[in-house]
Amino acid sequence: MEETDELLAYMEQLTKATAQMEAAVEEWSTREFTGSADEGRIVATVDAVGSLLRLDIGALSKRRLDGVTLGDAVVVAVHAAEAAAASAKDEMMHGLRVGDGPNIGELLSDAERTFKDRAGFPA
């Protein structure tokens, strides 16, 4: 009977963690993330999964930078915005816990590692 009680308690913790994760993902998925370049005159905005929503290029950047340099600066701004979105996702996942146990991010990372090891993918 004791094992059944432990299992039920763990299932309850998992149910709570799932609800917590769904709420966190819902909030995270509505956020926007920005990155900038050329001293803040080029600003890229992406959504939670890194899709470009807006790109603002200041007039000074348009006049001052040649095409290649402007393109490189745009890429820097977009990459910075994507990195901010990824960082927020990692922070969110590592903040979620299953009861007193490991956080959800660690569980998912361990599961991914185990899958790759078993499937023979390179590390």
GROMACS .gro file of N, CA, C and O in nm:
model
  492
    1MET      N    1   0.082  -0.120   0.000
    1MET     CA    2   0.000   0.000   0.000
    1MET      C    3   0.086   0.126   0.000
    1MET      O    4   0.048   0.225  -0.059
    2GLU      N    5   0.201   0.120   0.064
    2GLU     CA    6   0.289   0.235   0.073
    2GLU      C    7   0.340   0.278  -0.066
    2GLU      O    8   0.347   0.397  -0.095
    3GLU      N    9   0.373   0.181  -0.150
    3GLU     CA   10   0.418   0.212  -0.287
    3GLU      C   11   0.308   0.281  -0.366
    3GLU      O   12   0.335   0.372  -0.443
    4THR      N   13   0.185   0.237  -0.345
    4THR     CA   14   0.071   0.298  -0.414
    4THR      C   15   0.056   0.444  -0.372
    4THR      O   16   0.033   0.531  -0.455
    5ASP      N   17   0.070   0.470  -0.242
    5ASP     CA   18   0.061   0.608  -0.193
    5ASP      C   19   0.172   0.695  -0.252
    5ASP      O   20   0.148   0.810  -0.290
    6GLU      N   21   0.294   0.640  -0.259
    6GLU     CA   22   0.406   0.713  -0.318
    6GLU      C   23   0.379   0.743  -0.464
    6GLU      O   24   0.404   0.855  -0.512
    7LEU      N   25   0.329   0.644  -0.536
    7LEU     CA   26   0.300   0.661  -0.678
    7LEU      C   27   0.192   0.766  -0.698
    7LEU      O   28   0.204   0.852  -0.786
    8LEU      N   29   0.088   0.760  -0.616
    8LEU     CA   30  -0.019   0.860  -0.627
    8LEU      C   31   0.033   1.000  -0.597
    8LEU      O   32  -0.004   1.097  -0.665
    9ALA      N   33   0.119   1.013  -0.497
    9ALA     CA   34   0.176   1.143  -0.463
    9ALA      C   35   0.262   1.195  -0.579
    9ALA      O   36   0.256   1.314  -0.613
   10TYR      N   37   0.341   1.106  -0.639
   10TYR     CA   38   0.425   1.147  -0.752
   10TYR      C   39   0.338   1.187  -0.871
   10TYR      O   40   0.367   1.285  -0.939
   11MET      N   41   0.231   1.113  -0.896
   11MET     CA   42   0.142   1.147  -1.007
   11MET      C   43   0.077   1.284  -0.983
   11MET      O   44   0.061   1.362  -1.076
   12GLU      N   45   0.044   1.313  -0.858
   12GLU     CA   46  -0.013   1.443  -0.825
   12GLU      C   47   0.088   1.554  -0.850
   12GLU      O   48   0.055   1.660  -0.905
   13GLN      N   49   0.214   1.529  -0.812
   13GLN     CA   50   0.320   1.628  -0.837
   13GLN      C   51   0.337   1.649  -0.987
   13GLN      O   52   0.355   1.763  -1.032
   14LEU      N   53   0.334   1.541  -1.064
   14LEU     CA   54   0.347   1.554  -1.210
   14LEU      C   55   0.231   1.633  -1.269
   14LEU      O   56   0.252   1.716  -1.358
   15THR      N   57   0.111   1.609  -1.219
   15THR     CA   58  -0.006   1.683  -1.267
   15THR      C   59   0.010   1.832  -1.238
   15THR      O   60  -0.016   1.917  -1.325
   16LYS      N   61   0.054   1.866  -1.117
   16LYS     CA   62   0.077   2.006  -1.082
   16LYS      C   63   0.188   2.067  -1.167
   16LYS      O   64   0.176   2.180  -1.213
   17ALA      N   65   0.296   1.991  -1.187
   17ALA     CA   66   0.407   2.041  -1.268
   17ALA      C   67   0.363   2.063  -1.412
   17ALA      O   68   0.404   2.161  -1.475
   18THR      N   69   0.279   1.974  -1.463
   18THR     CA   70   0.229   1.990  -1.600
   18THR      C   71   0.146   2.116  -1.613
   18THR      O   72   0.161   2.193  -1.709
   19ALA      N   73   0.059   2.140  -1.516
   19ALA     CA   74  -0.022   2.262  -1.519
   19ALA      C   75   0.066   2.386  -1.509
   19ALA      O   76   0.044   2.486  -1.579
   20GLN      N   77   0.167   2.380  -1.422
   20GLN     CA   78   0.260   2.491  -1.407
   20GLN      C   79   0.336   2.515  -1.537
   20GLN      O   80   0.353   2.629  -1.580
   21MET      N   81   0.379   2.407  -1.601
   21MET     CA   82   0.453   2.420  -1.726
   21MET      C   83   0.365   2.478  -1.836
   21MET      O   84   0.408   2.564  -1.911
   22GLU      N   85   0.241   2.432  -1.845
   22GLU     CA   86   0.150   2.484  -1.947
   22GLU      C   87   0.128   2.634  -1.929
   22GLU      O   88   0.127   2.709  -2.025
   23ALA      N   89   0.112   2.677  -1.805
   23ALA     CA   90   0.092   2.820  -1.778
   23ALA      C   91   0.217   2.900  -1.814
   23ALA      O   92   0.209   3.008  -1.874
   24ALA      N   93   0.335   2.846  -1.780
   24ALA     CA   94   0.460   2.915  -1.812
   24ALA      C   95   0.482   2.924  -1.962
   24ALA      O   96   0.523   3.028  -2.015
   25VAL      N   97   0.454   2.816  -2.033
   25VAL     CA   98   0.470   2.815  -2.179
   25VAL      C   99   0.372   2.913  -2.243
   25VAL      O  100   0.408   2.985  -2.338
   26GLU      N  101   0.250   2.915  -2.193
   26GLU     CA  102   0.150   3.010  -2.245
   26GLU      C  103   0.199   3.154  -2.231
   26GLU      O  104   0.193   3.232  -2.326
   27GLU      N  105   0.252   3.188  -2.113
   27GLU     CA  106   0.303   3.324  -2.090
   27GLU      C  107   0.424   3.350  -2.178
   27GLU      O  108   0.435   3.454  -2.242
   28TRP      N  109   0.516   3.256  -2.184
   28TRP     CA  110   0.639   3.273  -2.262
   28TRP      C  111   0.609   3.289  -2.411
   28TRP      O  112   0.670   3.369  -2.480
   29SER      N  113   0.511   3.212  -2.460
   29SER     CA  114   0.483   3.213  -2.603
   29SER      C  115   0.424   3.345  -2.652
   29SER      O  116   0.425   3.371  -2.773
   30THR      N  117   0.376   3.429  -2.563
   30THR     CA  118   0.321   3.558  -2.604
   30THR      C  119   0.424   3.670  -2.599
   30THR      O  120   0.395   3.782  -2.642
   31ARG      N  121   0.542   3.639  -2.548
   31ARG     CA  122   0.644   3.742  -2.531
   31ARG      C  123   0.715   3.774  -2.663
   31ARG      O  124   0.715   3.694  -2.756
   32GLU      N  125   0.774   3.892  -2.666
   32GLU     CA  126   0.858   3.934  -2.779
   32GLU      C  127   0.997   3.965  -2.723
   32GLU      O  128   1.010   4.011  -2.609
   33PHE      N  129   1.099   3.941  -2.805
   33PHE     CA  130   1.237   3.959  -2.763
   33PHE      C  131   1.310   4.044  -2.865
   33PHE      O  132   1.286   4.031  -2.985
   34THR      N  133   1.397   4.131  -2.817
   34THR     CA  134   1.467   4.221  -2.908
   34THR      C  135   1.618   4.202  -2.898
   34THR      O  136   1.670   4.157  -2.797
   35GLY      N  137   1.682   4.238  -3.006
   35GLY     CA  138   1.827   4.244  -3.012
   35GLY      C  139   1.863   4.365  -3.095
   35GLY      O  140   1.784   4.409  -3.179
   36SER      N  141   1.981   4.421  -3.073
   36SER     CA  142   2.016   4.543  -3.145
   36SER      C  143   2.159   4.537  -3.196
   36SER      O  144   2.239   4.453  -3.153
   37ALA      N  145   2.188   4.627  -3.286
   37ALA     CA  146   2.322   4.642  -3.343
   37ALA      C  147   2.340   4.789  -3.382
   37ALA      O  148   2.245   4.868  -3.375
   38ASP      N  149   2.460   4.823  -3.423
   38ASP     CA  150   2.494   4.959  -3.465
   38ASP      C  151   2.449   5.060  -3.360
   38ASP      O  152   2.374   5.154  -3.388
   39GLU      N  153   2.497   5.036  -3.237
   39GLU     CA  154   2.470   5.126  -3.124
   39GLU      C  155   2.321   5.147  -3.100
   39GLU      O  156   2.277   5.256  -3.062
   40GLY      N  157   2.242   5.042  -3.122
   40GLY     CA  158   2.098   5.048  -3.096
   40GLY      C  159   2.015   5.107  -3.208
   40GLY      O  160   1.894   5.120  -3.193
   41ARG      N  161   2.079   5.141  -3.319
   41ARG     CA  162   2.003   5.200  -3.430
   41ARG      C  163   1.935   5.095  -3.517
   41ARG      O  164   1.848   5.129  -3.599
   42ILE      N  165   1.974   4.969  -3.500
   42ILE     CA  166   1.909   4.858  -3.571
   42ILE      C  167   1.853   4.766  -3.463
   42ILE      O  168   1.927   4.715  -3.378
   43VAL      N  169   1.722   4.746  -3.465
   43VAL     CA  170   1.656   4.666  -3.362
   43VAL      C  171   1.570   4.560  -3.430
   43VAL      O  172   1.483   4.592  -3.512
   44ALA      N  173   1.597   4.433  -3.394
   44ALA     CA  174   1.518   4.321  -3.444
   44ALA      C  175   1.430   4.272  -3.330
   44ALA      O  176   1.473   4.263  -3.215
   45THR      N  177   1.306   4.237  -3.362
   45THR     CA  178   1.213   4.183  -3.264
   45THR      C  179   1.165   4.048  -3.315
   45THR      O  180   1.121   4.037  -3.430
   46VAL      N  181   1.177   3.946  -3.229
   46VAL     CA  182   1.132   3.811  -3.265
   46VAL      C  183   1.029   3.764  -3.163
   46VAL      O  184   1.019   3.816  -3.053
   47ASP      N  185   0.954   3.661  -3.202
   47ASP     CA  186   0.860   3.601  -3.108
   47ASP      C  187   0.932   3.493  -3.028
   47ASP      O  188   1.054   3.475  -3.041
   48ALA      N  189   0.859   3.420  -2.948
   48ALA     CA  190   0.918   3.322  -2.857
   48ALA      C  191   0.995   3.211  -2.928
   48ALA      O  192   1.089   3.155  -2.872
   49VAL      N  193   0.957   3.177  -3.050
   49VAL     CA  194   1.027   3.071  -3.123
   49VAL      C  195   1.132   3.126  -3.218
   49VAL      O  196   1.193   3.052  -3.293
   50GLY      N  197   1.153   3.257  -3.216
   50GLY     CA  198   1.259   3.317  -3.295
   50GLY      C  199   1.219   3.369  -3.432
   50GLY      O  200   1.304   3.408  -3.511
   51SER      N  201   1.090   3.370  -3.462
   51SER     CA  202   1.044   3.423  -3.591
   51SER      C  203   1.050   3.576  -3.588
   51SER      O  204   1.004   3.639  -3.492
   52LEU      N  205   1.106   3.634  -3.692
   52LEU     CA  206   1.122   3.778  -3.699
   52LEU      C  207   0.986   3.846  -3.712
   52LEU      O  208   0.909   3.816  -3.803
   53LEU      N  209   0.958   3.937  -3.621
   53LEU     CA  210   0.832   4.013  -3.623
   53LEU      C  211   0.851   4.152  -3.681
   53LEU      O  212   0.769   4.200  -3.758
   54ARG      N  213   0.960   4.218  -3.638
   54ARG     CA  214   0.987   4.355  -3.682
   54ARG      C  215   1.137   4.375  -3.696
   54ARG      O  216   1.216   4.315  -3.623
   55LEU      N  217   1.171   4.463  -3.786
   55LEU     CA  218   1.309   4.505  -3.802
   55LEU      C  219   1.307   4.656  -3.821
   55LEU      O  220   1.249   4.707  -3.917
   56ASP      N  221   1.365   4.727  -3.726
   56ASP     CA  222   1.370   4.873  -3.732
   56ASP      C  223   1.513   4.915  -3.759
   56ASP      O  224   1.603   4.881  -3.682
   57ILE      N  225   1.532   4.989  -3.869
   57ILE     CA  226   1.665   5.038  -3.907
   57ILE      C  227   1.660   5.189  -3.906
   57ILE      O  228   1.583   5.250  -3.982
   58GLY      N  229   1.739   5.248  -3.819
   58GLY     CA  230   1.742   5.394  -3.808
   58GLY      C  231   1.798   5.460  -3.933
   58GLY      O  232   1.879   5.401  -4.007
   59ALA      N  233   1.755   5.581  -3.956
   59ALA     CA  234   1.797   5.656  -4.075
   59ALA      C  235   1.949   5.672  -4.081
   59ALA      O  236   2.009   5.661  -4.189
   60LEU      N  237   2.013   5.696  -3.967
   60LEU     CA  238   2.158   5.713  -3.966
   60LEU      C  239   2.229   5.585  -4.011
   60LEU      O  240   2.326   5.591  -4.088
   61SER      N  241   2.179   5.471  -3.970
   61SER     CA  242   2.239   5.344  -4.013
   61SER      C  243   2.223   5.325  -4.163
   61SER      O  244   2.314   5.278  -4.231
   62LYS      N  245   2.108   5.362  -4.216
   62LYS     CA  246   2.083   5.349  -4.359
   62LYS      C  247   2.180   5.437  -4.439
   62LYS      O  248   2.226   5.397  -4.546
   63ARG      N  249   2.208   5.555  -4.389
   63ARG     CA  250   2.297   5.647  -4.461
   63ARG      C  251   2.443   5.612  -4.440
   63ARG      O  252   2.524   5.623  -4.532
   64ARG      N  253   2.478   5.574  -4.320
   64ARG     CA  254   2.617   5.558  -4.281
   64ARG      C  255   2.678   5.425  -4.326
   64ARG      O  256   2.798   5.418  -4.357
   65LEU      N  257   2.597   5.318  -4.329
   65LEU     CA  258   2.652   5.185  -4.356
   65LEU      C  259   2.632   5.144  -4.502
   65LEU      O  260   2.526   5.168  -4.559
   66ASP      N  261   2.735   5.079  -4.558
   66ASP     CA  262   2.718   5.025  -4.694
   66ASP      C  263   2.630   4.900  -4.684
   66ASP      O  264   2.599   4.850  -4.575
   67GLY      N  265   2.589   4.846  -4.796
   67GLY     CA  266   2.496   4.734  -4.801
   67GLY      C  267   2.543   4.611  -4.723
   67GLY      O  268   2.466   4.550  -4.649
   68VAL      N  269   2.669   4.574  -4.740
   68VAL     CA  270   2.721   4.456  -4.673
   68VAL      C  271   2.726   4.476  -4.521
   68VAL      O  272   2.683   4.390  -4.443
   69THR      N  273   2.776   4.591  -4.479
   69THR     CA  274   2.786   4.620  -4.336
   69THR      C  275   2.648   4.630  -4.274
   69THR      O  276   2.625   4.581  -4.162
   70LEU      N  277   2.554   4.690  -4.345
   70LEU     CA  278   2.417   4.699  -4.296
   70LEU      C  279   2.357   4.559  -4.282
   70LEU      O  280   2.295   4.527  -4.181
   71GLY      N  281   2.378   4.475  -4.381
   71GLY     CA  282   2.328   4.337  -4.375
   71GLY      C  283   2.388   4.261  -4.257
   71GLY      O  284   2.317   4.189  -4.186
   72ASP      N  285   2.519   4.278  -4.237
   72ASP     CA  286   2.584   4.212  -4.123
   72ASP      C  287   2.526   4.260  -3.990
   72ASP      O  288   2.505   4.181  -3.898
   73ALA      N  289   2.499   4.390  -3.981
   73ALA     CA  290   2.442   4.445  -3.858
   73ALA      C  291   2.301   4.394  -3.834
   73ALA      O  292   2.263   4.365  -3.720
   74VAL      N  293   2.225   4.378  -3.940
   74VAL     CA  294   2.090   4.321  -3.928
   74VAL      C  295   2.098   4.179  -3.874
   74VAL      O  296   2.024   4.140  -3.784
   75VAL      N  297   2.191   4.100  -3.927
   75VAL     CA  298   2.209   3.962  -3.881
   75VAL      C  299   2.248   3.960  -3.733
   75VAL      O  300   2.197   3.879  -3.655
   76VAL      N  301   2.335   4.050  -3.692
   76VAL     CA  302   2.376   4.058  -3.551
   76VAL      C  303   2.254   4.088  -3.463
   76VAL      O  304   2.234   4.025  -3.358
   77ALA      N  305   2.170   4.183  -3.504
   77ALA     CA  306   2.052   4.218  -3.426
   77ALA      C  307   1.954   4.102  -3.417
   77ALA      O  308   1.900   4.072  -3.310
   78VAL      N  309   1.932   4.033  -3.528
   78VAL     CA  310   1.840   3.919  -3.529
   78VAL      C  311   1.894   3.807  -3.441
   78VAL      O  312   1.820   3.748  -3.361
   79HIS      N  313   2.022   3.777  -3.453
   79HIS     CA  314   2.082   3.672  -3.369
   79HIS      C  315   2.072   3.707  -3.221
   79HIS      O  316   2.046   3.618  -3.138
   80ALA      N  317   2.091   3.832  -3.187
   80ALA     CA  318   2.079   3.875  -3.047
   80ALA      C  319   1.936   3.856  -2.996
   80ALA      O  320   1.915   3.812  -2.883
   81ALA      N  321   1.838   3.887  -3.079
   81ALA     CA  322   1.698   3.869  -3.040
   81ALA      C  323   1.666   3.720  -3.024
   81ALA      O  324   1.599   3.679  -2.929
   82GLU      N  325   1.714   3.638  -3.118
   82GLU     CA  326   1.694   3.493  -3.108
   82GLU      C  327   1.759   3.436  -2.982
   82GLU      O  328   1.701   3.350  -2.914
   83ALA      N  329   1.877   3.485  -2.949
   83ALA     CA  330   1.946   3.440  -2.828
   83ALA      C  331   1.868   3.479  -2.703
   83ALA      O  332   1.860   3.402  -2.607
   84ALA      N  333   1.808   3.598  -2.704
   84ALA     CA  334   1.727   3.641  -2.590
   84ALA      C  335   1.606   3.550  -2.572
   84ALA      O  336   1.570   3.513  -2.461
   85ALA      N  337   1.543   3.511  -2.683
   85ALA     CA  338   1.428   3.420  -2.677
   85ALA      C  339   1.470   3.283  -2.625
   85ALA      O  340   1.403   3.224  -2.540
   86ALA      N  341   1.582   3.232  -2.674
   86ALA     CA  342   1.631   3.101  -2.628
   86ALA      C  343   1.668   3.105  -2.481
   86ALA      O  344   1.639   3.010  -2.406
   87SER      N  345   1.730   3.212  -2.438
   87SER     CA  346   1.768   3.227  -2.297
   87SER      C  347   1.644   3.231  -2.208
   87SER      O  348   1.642   3.168  -2.101
   88ALA      N  349   1.541   3.301  -2.251
   88ALA     CA  350   1.418   3.307  -2.174
   88ALA      C  351   1.352   3.170  -2.165
   88ALA      O  352   1.298   3.133  -2.060
   89LYS      N  353   1.358   3.093  -2.273
   89LYS     CA  354   1.302   2.958  -2.272
   89LYS      C  355   1.378   2.870  -2.174
   89LYS      O  356   1.318   2.798  -2.093
   90ASP      N  357   1.510   2.876  -2.179
   90ASP     CA  358   1.592   2.796  -2.087
   90ASP      C  359   1.565   2.834  -1.942
   90ASP      O  360   1.551   2.748  -1.855
   91GLU      N  361   1.555   2.963  -1.917
   91GLU     CA  362   1.526   3.011  -1.782
   91GLU      C  363   1.391   2.961  -1.733
   91GLU      O  364   1.376   2.916  -1.619
   92MET      N  365   1.291   2.966  -1.823
   92MET     CA  366   1.158   2.919  -1.788
   92MET      C  367   1.161   2.769  -1.757
   92MET      O  368   1.108   2.724  -1.656
   93MET      N  369   1.224   2.691  -1.843
   93MET     CA  370   1.226   2.546  -1.825
   93MET      C  371   1.303   2.505  -1.700
   93MET      O  372   1.265   2.411  -1.632
   94HIS      N  373   1.410   2.574  -1.670
   94HIS     CA  374   1.489   2.538  -1.553
   94HIS      C  375   1.427   2.588  -1.423
   94HIS      O  376   1.467   2.546  -1.316
   95GLY      N  377   1.328   2.674  -1.433
   95GLY     CA  378   1.260   2.722  -1.313
   95GLY      C  379   1.146   2.632  -1.270
   95GLY      O  380   1.097   2.640  -1.159
   96LEU      N  381   1.102   2.543  -1.360
   96LEU     CA  382   0.991   2.453  -1.328
   96LEU      C  383   1.044   2.326  -1.263
   96LEU      O  384   1.138   2.265  -1.312
   97ARG      N  385   0.982   2.285  -1.155
   97ARG     CA  386   1.026   2.165  -1.081
   97ARG      C  387   0.911   2.066  -1.065
   97ARG      O  388   0.796   2.104  -1.059
   98VAL      N  389   0.947   1.941  -1.055
   98VAL     CA  390   0.852   1.836  -1.022
   98VAL      C  391   0.867   1.810  -0.872
   98VAL      O  392   0.959   1.743  -0.828
   99GLY      N  393   0.781   1.872  -0.793
   99GLY     CA  394   0.788   1.857  -0.647
   99GLY      C  395   0.923   1.904  -0.596
   99GLY      O  396   0.970   2.013  -0.628
  100ASP      N  397   0.988   1.819  -0.516
  100ASP     CA  398   1.120   1.851  -0.463
  100ASP      C  399   1.230   1.796  -0.552
  100ASP      O  400   1.348   1.806  -0.520
  101GLY      N  401   1.192   1.738  -0.664
  101GLY     CA  402   1.288   1.673  -0.752
  101GLY      C  403   1.354   1.769  -0.850
  101GLY      O  404   1.355   1.890  -0.829
  102PRO      N  405   1.408   1.712  -0.958
  102PRO     CA  406   1.479   1.794  -1.055
  102PRO      C  407   1.384   1.887  -1.131
  102PRO      O  408   1.264   1.864  -1.133
  103ASN      N  409   1.443   1.989  -1.194
  103ASN     CA  410   1.358   2.077  -1.272
  103ASN      C  411   1.326   2.013  -1.406
  103ASN      O  412   1.392   1.921  -1.451
  104ILE      N  413   1.220   2.063  -1.469
  104ILE     CA  414   1.171   2.007  -1.595
  104ILE      C  415   1.279   2.014  -1.703
  104ILE      O  416   1.295   1.922  -1.780
  105GLY      N  417   1.351   2.125  -1.708
  105GLY     CA  418   1.457   2.140  -1.808
  105GLY      C  419   1.562   2.030  -1.797
  105GLY      O  420   1.606   1.976  -1.898
  106GLU      N  421   1.602   1.997  -1.674
  106GLU     CA  422   1.699   1.890  -1.655
  106GLU      C  423   1.642   1.756  -1.698
  106GLU      O  424   1.710   1.676  -1.761
  107LEU      N  425   1.516   1.731  -1.664
  107LEU     CA  426   1.453   1.606  -1.704
  107LEU      C  427   1.449   1.593  -1.856
  107LEU      O  428   1.480   1.488  -1.912
  108LEU      N  429   1.411   1.702  -1.923
  108LEU     CA  430   1.404   1.698  -2.069
  108LEU      C  431   1.542   1.684  -2.131
  108LEU      O  432   1.559   1.610  -2.229
  109SER      N  433   1.642   1.752  -2.076
  109SER     CA  434   1.778   1.740  -2.126
  109SER      C  435   1.830   1.598  -2.108
  109SER      O  436   1.892   1.541  -2.199
  110ASP      N  437   1.802   1.539  -1.992
  110ASP     CA  438   1.844   1.400  -1.967
  110ASP      C  439   1.775   1.305  -2.064
  110ASP      O  440   1.837   1.213  -2.118
  111ALA      N  441   1.646   1.326  -2.086
  111ALA     CA  442   1.572   1.240  -2.178
  111ALA      C  443   1.627   1.253  -2.320
  111ALA      O  444   1.642   1.153  -2.391
  112GLU      N  445   1.658   1.375  -2.363
  112GLU     CA  446   1.713   1.396  -2.496
  112GLU      C  447   1.849   1.327  -2.510
  112GLU      O  448   1.877   1.261  -2.610
  113ARG      N  449   1.933   1.343  -2.408
  113ARG     CA  450   2.065   1.279  -2.409
  113ARG      C  451   2.054   1.127  -2.417
  113ARG      O  452   2.122   1.061  -2.495
  114THR      N  453   1.964   1.071  -2.337
  114THR     CA  454   1.944   0.927  -2.336
  114THR      C  455   1.895   0.879  -2.472
  114THR      O  456   1.943   0.778  -2.525
  115PHE      N  457   1.801   0.952  -2.531
  115PHE     CA  458   1.750   0.915  -2.663
  115PHE      C  459   1.863   0.917  -2.766
  115PHE      O  460   1.876   0.823  -2.845
  116LYS      N  461   1.941   1.022  -2.766
  116LYS     CA  462   2.050   1.033  -2.864
  116LYS      C  463   2.154   0.922  -2.845
  116LYS      O  464   2.203   0.866  -2.942
  117ASP      N  465   2.184   0.891  -2.718
  117ASP     CA  466   2.279   0.782  -2.691
  117ASP      C  467   2.227   0.650  -2.744
  117ASP      O  468   2.301   0.575  -2.809
  118ARG      N  469   2.103   0.621  -2.718
  118ARG     CA  470   2.043   0.493  -2.760
  118ARG      C  471   2.028   0.486  -2.912
  118ARG      O  472   2.037   0.379  -2.969
  119ALA      N  473   2.003   0.601  -2.974
  119ALA     CA  474   1.984   0.603  -3.119
  119ALA      C  475   2.117   0.612  -3.193
  119ALA      O  476   2.120   0.600  -3.315
  120GLY      N  477   2.226   0.634  -3.120
  120GLY     CA  478   2.357   0.639  -3.182
  120GLY      C  479   2.393   0.773  -3.245
  120GLY      O  480   2.481   0.781  -3.329
  121PHE      N  481   2.323   0.881  -3.204
  121PHE     CA  482   2.356   1.014  -3.255
  121PHE      C  483   2.485   1.062  -3.190
  121PHE      O  484   2.512   1.033  -3.075
  122PRO      N  485   2.564   1.140  -3.263
  122PRO     CA  486   2.686   1.196  -3.203
  122PRO      C  487   2.650   1.296  -3.094
  122PRO      O  488   2.545   1.361  -3.099
  123ALA      N  489   2.738   1.307  -2.996
  123ALA     CA  490   2.713   1.399  -2.883
  123ALA      C  491   2.725   1.543  -2.922
  123ALA      O  492   2.780   1.583  -3.016
   0.00000   0.00000   0.00000
